[in-house]
Tab-separated table of C-alpha atoms and ligand atoms in Angstrom:
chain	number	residue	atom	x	y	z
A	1	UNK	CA	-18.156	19.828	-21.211
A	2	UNK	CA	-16.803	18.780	-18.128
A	3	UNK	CA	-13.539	18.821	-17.071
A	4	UNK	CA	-10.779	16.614	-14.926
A	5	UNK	CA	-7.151	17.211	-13.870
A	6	UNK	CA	-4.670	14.486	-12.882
A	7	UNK	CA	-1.249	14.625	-11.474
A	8	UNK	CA	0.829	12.230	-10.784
A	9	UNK	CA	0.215	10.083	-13.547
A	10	UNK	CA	2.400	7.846	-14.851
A	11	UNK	CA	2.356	6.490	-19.034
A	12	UNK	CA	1.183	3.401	-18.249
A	13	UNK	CA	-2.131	4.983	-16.664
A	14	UNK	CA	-1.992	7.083	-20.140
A	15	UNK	CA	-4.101	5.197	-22.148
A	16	UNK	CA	-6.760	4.937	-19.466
A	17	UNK	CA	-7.662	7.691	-18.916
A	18	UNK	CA	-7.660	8.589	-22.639
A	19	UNK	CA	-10.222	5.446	-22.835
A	20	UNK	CA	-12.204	7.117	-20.209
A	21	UNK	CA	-12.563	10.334	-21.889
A	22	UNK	CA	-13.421	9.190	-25.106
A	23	UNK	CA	-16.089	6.710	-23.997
A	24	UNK	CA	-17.795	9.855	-21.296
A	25	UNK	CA	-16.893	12.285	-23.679
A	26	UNK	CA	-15.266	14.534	-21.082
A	27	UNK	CA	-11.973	16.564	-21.627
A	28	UNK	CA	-9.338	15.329	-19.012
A	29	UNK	CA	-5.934	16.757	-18.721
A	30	UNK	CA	-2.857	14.924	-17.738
A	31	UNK	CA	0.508	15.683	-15.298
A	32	UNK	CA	3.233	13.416	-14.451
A	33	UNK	CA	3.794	16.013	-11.733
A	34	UNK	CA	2.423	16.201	-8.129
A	35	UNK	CA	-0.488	19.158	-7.470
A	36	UNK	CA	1.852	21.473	-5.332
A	37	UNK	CA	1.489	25.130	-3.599
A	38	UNK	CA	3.880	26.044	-6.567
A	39	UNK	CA	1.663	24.967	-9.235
A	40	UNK	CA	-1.884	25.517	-8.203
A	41	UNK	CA	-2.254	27.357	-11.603
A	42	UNK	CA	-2.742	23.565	-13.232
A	43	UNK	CA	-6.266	23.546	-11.541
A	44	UNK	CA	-7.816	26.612	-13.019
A	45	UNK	CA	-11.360	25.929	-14.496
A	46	UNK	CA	-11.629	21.837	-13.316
A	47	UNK	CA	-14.432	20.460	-12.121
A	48	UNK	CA	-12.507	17.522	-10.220
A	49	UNK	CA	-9.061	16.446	-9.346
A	50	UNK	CA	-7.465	12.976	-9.407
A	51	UNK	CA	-4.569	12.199	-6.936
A	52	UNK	CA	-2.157	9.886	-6.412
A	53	UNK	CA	0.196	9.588	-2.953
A	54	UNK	CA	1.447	12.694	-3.119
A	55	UNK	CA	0.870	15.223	-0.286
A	56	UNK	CA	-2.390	16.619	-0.246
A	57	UNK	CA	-1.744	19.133	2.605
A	58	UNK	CA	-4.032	21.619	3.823
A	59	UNK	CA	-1.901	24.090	1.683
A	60	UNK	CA	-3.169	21.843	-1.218
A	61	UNK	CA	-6.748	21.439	-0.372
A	62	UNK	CA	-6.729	25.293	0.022
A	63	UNK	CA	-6.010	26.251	-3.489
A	64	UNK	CA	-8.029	23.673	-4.638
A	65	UNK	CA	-11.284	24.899	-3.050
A	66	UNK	CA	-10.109	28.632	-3.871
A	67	UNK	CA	-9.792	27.151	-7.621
A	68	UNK	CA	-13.613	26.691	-7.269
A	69	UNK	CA	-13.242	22.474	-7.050
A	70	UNK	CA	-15.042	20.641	-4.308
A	71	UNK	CA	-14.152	16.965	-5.556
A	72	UNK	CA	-11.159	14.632	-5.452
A	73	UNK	CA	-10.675	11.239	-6.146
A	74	UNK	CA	-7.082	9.829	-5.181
A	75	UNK	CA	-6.518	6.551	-7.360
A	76	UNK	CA	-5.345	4.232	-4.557
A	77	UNK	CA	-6.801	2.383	-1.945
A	78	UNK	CA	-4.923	4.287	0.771
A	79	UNK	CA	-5.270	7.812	1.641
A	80	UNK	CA	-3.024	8.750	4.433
A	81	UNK	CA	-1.408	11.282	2.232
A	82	UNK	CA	-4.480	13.343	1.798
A	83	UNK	CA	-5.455	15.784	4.837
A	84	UNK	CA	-9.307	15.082	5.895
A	85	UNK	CA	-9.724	17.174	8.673
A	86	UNK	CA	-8.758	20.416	6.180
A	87	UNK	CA	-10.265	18.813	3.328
A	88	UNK	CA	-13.812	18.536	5.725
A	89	UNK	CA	-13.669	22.187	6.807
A	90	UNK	CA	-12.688	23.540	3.188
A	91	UNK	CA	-15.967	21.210	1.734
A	92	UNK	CA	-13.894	19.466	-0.366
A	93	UNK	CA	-15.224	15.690	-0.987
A	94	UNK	CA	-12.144	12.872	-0.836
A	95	UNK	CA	-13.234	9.370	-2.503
A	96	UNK	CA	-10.222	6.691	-2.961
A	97	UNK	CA	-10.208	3.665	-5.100
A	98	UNK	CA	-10.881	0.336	-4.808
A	99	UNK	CA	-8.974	-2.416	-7.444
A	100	UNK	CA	-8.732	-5.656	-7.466
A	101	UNK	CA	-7.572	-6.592	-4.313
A	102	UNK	CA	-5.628	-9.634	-5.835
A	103	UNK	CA	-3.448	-7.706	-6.839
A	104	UNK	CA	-1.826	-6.770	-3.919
A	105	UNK	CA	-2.387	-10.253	-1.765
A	106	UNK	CA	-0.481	-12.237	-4.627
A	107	UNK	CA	2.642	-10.603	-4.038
A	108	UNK	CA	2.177	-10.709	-0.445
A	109	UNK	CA	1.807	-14.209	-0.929
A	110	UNK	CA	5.013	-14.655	-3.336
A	111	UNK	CA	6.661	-12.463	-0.507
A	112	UNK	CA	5.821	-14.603	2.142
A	113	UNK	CA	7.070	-18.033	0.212
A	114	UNK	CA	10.282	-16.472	-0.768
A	115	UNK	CA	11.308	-14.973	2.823
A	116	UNK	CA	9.949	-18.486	4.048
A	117	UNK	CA	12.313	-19.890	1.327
A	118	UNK	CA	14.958	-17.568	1.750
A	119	UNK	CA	14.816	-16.339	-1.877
A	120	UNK	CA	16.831	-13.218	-1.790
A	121	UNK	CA	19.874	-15.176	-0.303
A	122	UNK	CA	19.439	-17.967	-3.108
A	123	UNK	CA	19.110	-15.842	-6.253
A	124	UNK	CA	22.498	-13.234	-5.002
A	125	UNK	CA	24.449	-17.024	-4.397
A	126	UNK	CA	22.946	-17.864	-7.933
A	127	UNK	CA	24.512	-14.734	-9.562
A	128	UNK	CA	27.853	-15.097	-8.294
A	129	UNK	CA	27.431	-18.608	-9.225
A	130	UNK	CA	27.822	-20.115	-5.812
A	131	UNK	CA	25.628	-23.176	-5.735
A	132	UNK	CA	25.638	-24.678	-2.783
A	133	UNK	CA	22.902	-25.104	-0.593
A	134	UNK	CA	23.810	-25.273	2.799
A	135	UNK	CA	21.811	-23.159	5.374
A	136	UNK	CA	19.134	-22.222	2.717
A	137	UNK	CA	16.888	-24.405	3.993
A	138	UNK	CA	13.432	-23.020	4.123
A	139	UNK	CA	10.002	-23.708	5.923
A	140	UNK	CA	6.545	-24.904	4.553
A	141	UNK	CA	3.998	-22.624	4.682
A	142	UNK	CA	1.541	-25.942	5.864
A	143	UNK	CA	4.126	-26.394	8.964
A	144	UNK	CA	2.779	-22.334	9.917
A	145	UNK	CA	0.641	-20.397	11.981
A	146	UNK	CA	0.353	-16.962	9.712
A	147	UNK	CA	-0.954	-13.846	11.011
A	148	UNK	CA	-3.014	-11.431	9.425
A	149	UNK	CA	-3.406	-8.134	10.462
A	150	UNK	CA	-6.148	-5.682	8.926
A	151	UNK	CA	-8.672	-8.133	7.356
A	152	UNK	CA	-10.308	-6.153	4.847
A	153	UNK	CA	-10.537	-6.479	0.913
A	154	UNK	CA	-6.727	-7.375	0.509
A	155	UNK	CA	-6.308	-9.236	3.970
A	156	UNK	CA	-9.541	-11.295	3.524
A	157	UNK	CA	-8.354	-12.320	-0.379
A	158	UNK	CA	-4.891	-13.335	1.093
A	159	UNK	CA	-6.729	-15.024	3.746
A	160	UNK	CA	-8.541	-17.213	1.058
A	161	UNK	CA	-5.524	-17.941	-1.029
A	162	UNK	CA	-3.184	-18.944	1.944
A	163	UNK	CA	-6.151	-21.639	2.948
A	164	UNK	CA	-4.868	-23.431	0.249
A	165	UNK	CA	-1.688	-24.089	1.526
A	166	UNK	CA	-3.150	-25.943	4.791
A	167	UNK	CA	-1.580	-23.240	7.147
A	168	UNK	CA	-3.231	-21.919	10.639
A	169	UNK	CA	-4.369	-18.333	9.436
A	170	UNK	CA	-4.913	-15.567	12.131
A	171	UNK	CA	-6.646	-12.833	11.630
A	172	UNK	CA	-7.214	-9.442	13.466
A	173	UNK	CA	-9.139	-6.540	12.136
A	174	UNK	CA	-11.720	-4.827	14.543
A	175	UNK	CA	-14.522	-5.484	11.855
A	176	UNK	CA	-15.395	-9.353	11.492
A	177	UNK	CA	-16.224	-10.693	8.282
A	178	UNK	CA	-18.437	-13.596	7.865
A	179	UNK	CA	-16.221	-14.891	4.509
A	180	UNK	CA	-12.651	-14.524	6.764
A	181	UNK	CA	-13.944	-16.643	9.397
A	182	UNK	CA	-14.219	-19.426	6.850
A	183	UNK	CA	-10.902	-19.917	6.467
A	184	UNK	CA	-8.873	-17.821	9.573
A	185	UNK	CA	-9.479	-17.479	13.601
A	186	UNK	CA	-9.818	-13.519	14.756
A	187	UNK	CA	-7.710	-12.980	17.706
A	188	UNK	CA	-6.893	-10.038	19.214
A	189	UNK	CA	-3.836	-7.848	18.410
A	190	UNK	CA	-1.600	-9.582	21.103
A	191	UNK	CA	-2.506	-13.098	20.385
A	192	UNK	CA	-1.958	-12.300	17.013
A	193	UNK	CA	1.812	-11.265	17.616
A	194	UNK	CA	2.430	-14.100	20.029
A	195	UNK	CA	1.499	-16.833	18.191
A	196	UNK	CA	2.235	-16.012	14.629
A	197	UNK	CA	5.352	-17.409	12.914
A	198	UNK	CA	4.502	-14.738	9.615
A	199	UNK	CA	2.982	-11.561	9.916
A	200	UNK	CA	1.490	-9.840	6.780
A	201	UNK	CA	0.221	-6.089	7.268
A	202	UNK	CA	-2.791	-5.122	5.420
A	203	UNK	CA	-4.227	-2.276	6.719
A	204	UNK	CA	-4.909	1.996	6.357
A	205	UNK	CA	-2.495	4.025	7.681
A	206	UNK	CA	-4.202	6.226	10.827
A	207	UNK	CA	-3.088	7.851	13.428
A	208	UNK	CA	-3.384	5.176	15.873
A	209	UNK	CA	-2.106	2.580	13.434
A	210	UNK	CA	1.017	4.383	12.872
A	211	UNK	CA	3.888	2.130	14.328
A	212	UNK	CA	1.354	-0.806	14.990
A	213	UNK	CA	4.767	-2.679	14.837
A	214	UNK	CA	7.072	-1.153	17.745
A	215	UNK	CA	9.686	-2.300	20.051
A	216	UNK	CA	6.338	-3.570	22.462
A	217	UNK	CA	4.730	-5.373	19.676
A	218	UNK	CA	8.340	-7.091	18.318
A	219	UNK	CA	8.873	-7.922	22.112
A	220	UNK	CA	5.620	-9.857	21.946
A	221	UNK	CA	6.768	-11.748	19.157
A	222	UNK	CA	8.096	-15.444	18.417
A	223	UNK	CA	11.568	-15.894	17.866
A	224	UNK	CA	12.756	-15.703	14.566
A	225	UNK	CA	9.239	-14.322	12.822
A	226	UNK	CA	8.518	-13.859	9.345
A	227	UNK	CA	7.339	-9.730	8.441
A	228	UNK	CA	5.698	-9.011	5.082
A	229	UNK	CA	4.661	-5.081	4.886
A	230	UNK	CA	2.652	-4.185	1.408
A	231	UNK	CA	1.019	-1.839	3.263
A	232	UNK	CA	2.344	1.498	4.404
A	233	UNK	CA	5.877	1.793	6.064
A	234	UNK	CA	4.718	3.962	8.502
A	235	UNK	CA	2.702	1.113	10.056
A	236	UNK	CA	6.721	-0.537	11.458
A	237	UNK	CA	8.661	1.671	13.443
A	238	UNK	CA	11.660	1.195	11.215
A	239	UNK	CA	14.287	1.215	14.349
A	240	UNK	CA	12.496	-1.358	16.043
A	241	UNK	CA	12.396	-3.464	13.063
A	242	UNK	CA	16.228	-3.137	12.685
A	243	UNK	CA	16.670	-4.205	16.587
A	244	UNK	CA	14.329	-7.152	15.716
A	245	UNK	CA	16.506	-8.266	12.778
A	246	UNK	CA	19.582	-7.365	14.731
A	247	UNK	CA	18.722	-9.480	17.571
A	248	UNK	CA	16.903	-12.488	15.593
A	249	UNK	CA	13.608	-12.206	16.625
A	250	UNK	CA	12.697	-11.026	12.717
A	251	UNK	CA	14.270	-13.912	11.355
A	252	UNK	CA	12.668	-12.564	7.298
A	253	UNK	CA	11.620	-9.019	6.152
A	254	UNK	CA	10.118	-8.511	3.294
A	255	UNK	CA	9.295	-4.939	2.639
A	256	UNK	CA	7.204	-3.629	-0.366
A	257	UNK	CA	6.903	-0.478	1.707
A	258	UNK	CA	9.557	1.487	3.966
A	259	UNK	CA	9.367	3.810	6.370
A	260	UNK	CA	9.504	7.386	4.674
A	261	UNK	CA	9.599	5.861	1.461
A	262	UNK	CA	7.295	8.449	-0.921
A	263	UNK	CA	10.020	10.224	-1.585
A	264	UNK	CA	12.271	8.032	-3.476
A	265	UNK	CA	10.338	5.259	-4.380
A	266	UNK	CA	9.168	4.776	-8.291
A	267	UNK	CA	11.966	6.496	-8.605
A	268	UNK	CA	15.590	5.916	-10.291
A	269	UNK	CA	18.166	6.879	-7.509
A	270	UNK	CA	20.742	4.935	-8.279
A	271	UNK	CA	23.640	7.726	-8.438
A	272	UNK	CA	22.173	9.599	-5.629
A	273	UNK	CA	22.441	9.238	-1.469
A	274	UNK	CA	19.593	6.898	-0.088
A	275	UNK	CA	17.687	10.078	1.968
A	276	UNK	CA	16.523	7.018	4.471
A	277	UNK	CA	18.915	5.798	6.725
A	278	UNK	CA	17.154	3.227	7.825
A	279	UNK	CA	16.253	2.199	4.964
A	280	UNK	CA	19.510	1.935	4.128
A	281	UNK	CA	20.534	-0.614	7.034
A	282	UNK	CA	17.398	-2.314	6.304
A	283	UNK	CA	18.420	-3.285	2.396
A	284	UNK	CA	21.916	-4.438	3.815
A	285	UNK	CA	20.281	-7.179	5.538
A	286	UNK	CA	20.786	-10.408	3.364
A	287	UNK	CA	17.054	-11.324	5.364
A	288	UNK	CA	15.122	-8.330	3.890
A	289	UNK	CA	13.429	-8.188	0.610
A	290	UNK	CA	12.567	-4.457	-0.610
A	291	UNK	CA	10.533	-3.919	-3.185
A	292	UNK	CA	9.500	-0.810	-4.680
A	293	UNK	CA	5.946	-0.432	-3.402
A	294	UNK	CA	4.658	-2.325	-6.411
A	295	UNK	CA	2.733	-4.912	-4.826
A	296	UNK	CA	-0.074	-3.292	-6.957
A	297	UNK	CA	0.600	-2.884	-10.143
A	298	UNK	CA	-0.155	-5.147	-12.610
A	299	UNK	CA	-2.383	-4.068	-15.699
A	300	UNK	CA	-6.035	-4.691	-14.232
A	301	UNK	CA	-5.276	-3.347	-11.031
A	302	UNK	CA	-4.333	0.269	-12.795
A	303	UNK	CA	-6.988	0.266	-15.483
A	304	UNK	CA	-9.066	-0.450	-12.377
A	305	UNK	CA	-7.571	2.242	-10.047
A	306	UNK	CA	-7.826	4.727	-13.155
A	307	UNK	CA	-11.287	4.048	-13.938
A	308	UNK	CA	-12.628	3.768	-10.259
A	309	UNK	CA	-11.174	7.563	-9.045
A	310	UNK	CA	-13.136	9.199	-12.607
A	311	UNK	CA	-16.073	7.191	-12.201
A	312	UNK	CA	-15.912	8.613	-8.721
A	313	UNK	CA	-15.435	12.392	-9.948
A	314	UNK	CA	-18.574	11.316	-12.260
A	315	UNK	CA	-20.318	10.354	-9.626
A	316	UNK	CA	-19.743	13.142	-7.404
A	317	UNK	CA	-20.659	15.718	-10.217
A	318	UNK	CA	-23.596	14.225	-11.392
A	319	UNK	CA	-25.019	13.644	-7.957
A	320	UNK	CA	-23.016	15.081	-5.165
A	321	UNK	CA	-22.507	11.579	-3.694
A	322	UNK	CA	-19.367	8.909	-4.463
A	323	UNK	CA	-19.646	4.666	-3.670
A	324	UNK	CA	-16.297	5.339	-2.854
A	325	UNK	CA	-16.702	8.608	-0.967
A	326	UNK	CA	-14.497	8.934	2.152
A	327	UNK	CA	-15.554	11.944	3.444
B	1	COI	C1	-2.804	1.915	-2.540
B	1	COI	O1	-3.678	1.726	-3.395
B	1	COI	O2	-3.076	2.365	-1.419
B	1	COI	C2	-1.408	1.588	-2.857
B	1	COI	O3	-0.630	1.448	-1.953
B	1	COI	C3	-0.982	1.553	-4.284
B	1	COI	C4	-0.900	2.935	-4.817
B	1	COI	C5	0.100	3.767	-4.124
B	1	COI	C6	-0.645	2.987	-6.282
């Protein structure tokens, strides 16, 4: 019989994976815990791995291929966690997952509306019962011009739902897509910055994505902007962002994803020191939304993410080759 290891699995994902098994008949074994250098024991006698966000160094990928495994499947879209270059030398074969991509451009949408409608400041008036309304004001999305950057799966579904709302969409992602171009303009980077009043990131973090947003790019931008990140933090260079906001320029953040955020977040920290500095300036801004990097979850989108990283292991046993291979 074959068999799987997971880490970082959390109870909802549970009963997924149990569904899995049953209905392959394969033996898969859970952990809440990340795949370490310290606990490299937990792969002995797998056939595949499953992943999610947590390092996968070349420390990792090294005691993976000594354990004998040349397949893992990380369970989210993204996979700037996972080493390639080591993982391409050791032999190891990387597929991520794909989910449904609605998932993800609904709450950028709902982000977008409530920095546009200056949510965060209404509901904290709201719970110390001050109801007045002056200065909370918002903006229609119809009256404007939003930007999105990285068009792919999640960028092209929030491209179709914001058509609905009769704003000027913007898109820029090197790869054109027939469907986008239905409802948004490509433009290049630059233009992209210049012209939009929201900007909503939706792309993989690379190396020469990394700080995509800096001090040059905010520079570029209209006064008094609108930022939605459900993406990775990395892509905003977190001190430019807090010059940006500073000086007015970012008139809204609204931030499912921080800068150096793995650490803490889907976590409970509340009686310990924010590790994040930044972070910490950014979520005493009463224009920033944080949320949790959650912009995912909701119960399709995990039974999906579950299902699409074993059916990739599956695949890559049975034939050598993944749909969702990456390298
Ligand atoms: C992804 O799929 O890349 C995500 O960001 C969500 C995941 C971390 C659960």
């Amino acid at each position: 019989m074959r068999k799987l290891v997971a880490f970082n699995v959390r109870p909802d994902e549970v009963s997924f994976f149990h569904k899995y098994a049953e209905e392959k008949q394969i033996q898969i074994d859970l952990h809440s815990v990340a795949l370490t250098p310290e606990n490299m024991n937990l792969i002995d006698g797998y056939d595949g791995v499953s992943l999610l966000t947590s390092p996968v160094t070349r420390e990792v990928l090294t005691g993976i291929k000594a354990a004998g495994i040349k397949y893992v499947a990380t369970r989210s879209v993204g996979y700037d966690n996972i080493d390639l270059e080591a993982a391409k030398e050791l032999g190891i074969h990387v597929s991520n997952a794909e989910y449904s991509p609605g998932s993800v451009a609904e709450f950028a949408l709902m982000l977008i509306l409530m920095s546009l409608r200056k949510t965060r400041a209404i509901l904290r008036n709201s719970d110390l019962q001050d109801y007045t309304i002056t200065g909370l004001h918002g903006r229609e999305l119809k009256d404007t011009t939003v930007g999105v950057i990285g068009a792919g799966k999640i960028g092209a579904t929030l491209i179709k739902y914001l058509s609905g709302f009769g704003c000027e969409i913007l898109a820029y992602d090197p790869y054109e897509n027939e469907e986008v171009k239905k409802y948004a303009t490509y433009v290049s980077f630059d233009e992209l910055v210049q012209r939009a009043d929201v900007i909503s990131l939706h792309l993989l973090l690379r190396e020469e994505t990394q700080h995509i947003l800096n001090k040059k790019a905010f520079a570029k931008m209209k006064d008094g902007v609108i930022l939605v990140n459900c993406a990775r933090g990395e892509l905003v260079d977190s001190e430019a962002l807090i010059e940006a906001l500073e000086s007015g320029k970012v008139r809204a953040a609204a931030l499912d994803v921080v800068e150096g955020d793995q650490p803490f977040f889907n976590k409970d920290k509340r009686l310990a020191p924010l590790p994040n500095r930044n972070m910490a300036l950014l979520a005493s801004f009463p224009n920033v939304t944080i949320t949790p990097h959650i912009a995912f979850y909701t119960l399709g989108a995990v039974s999906e993410m579950v299902t699409c990283a074993l059916d990739s292991l599956d695949e890559f046993y049975k034939t050598g080759k993944a749909r969702k291979q990456i390298i």
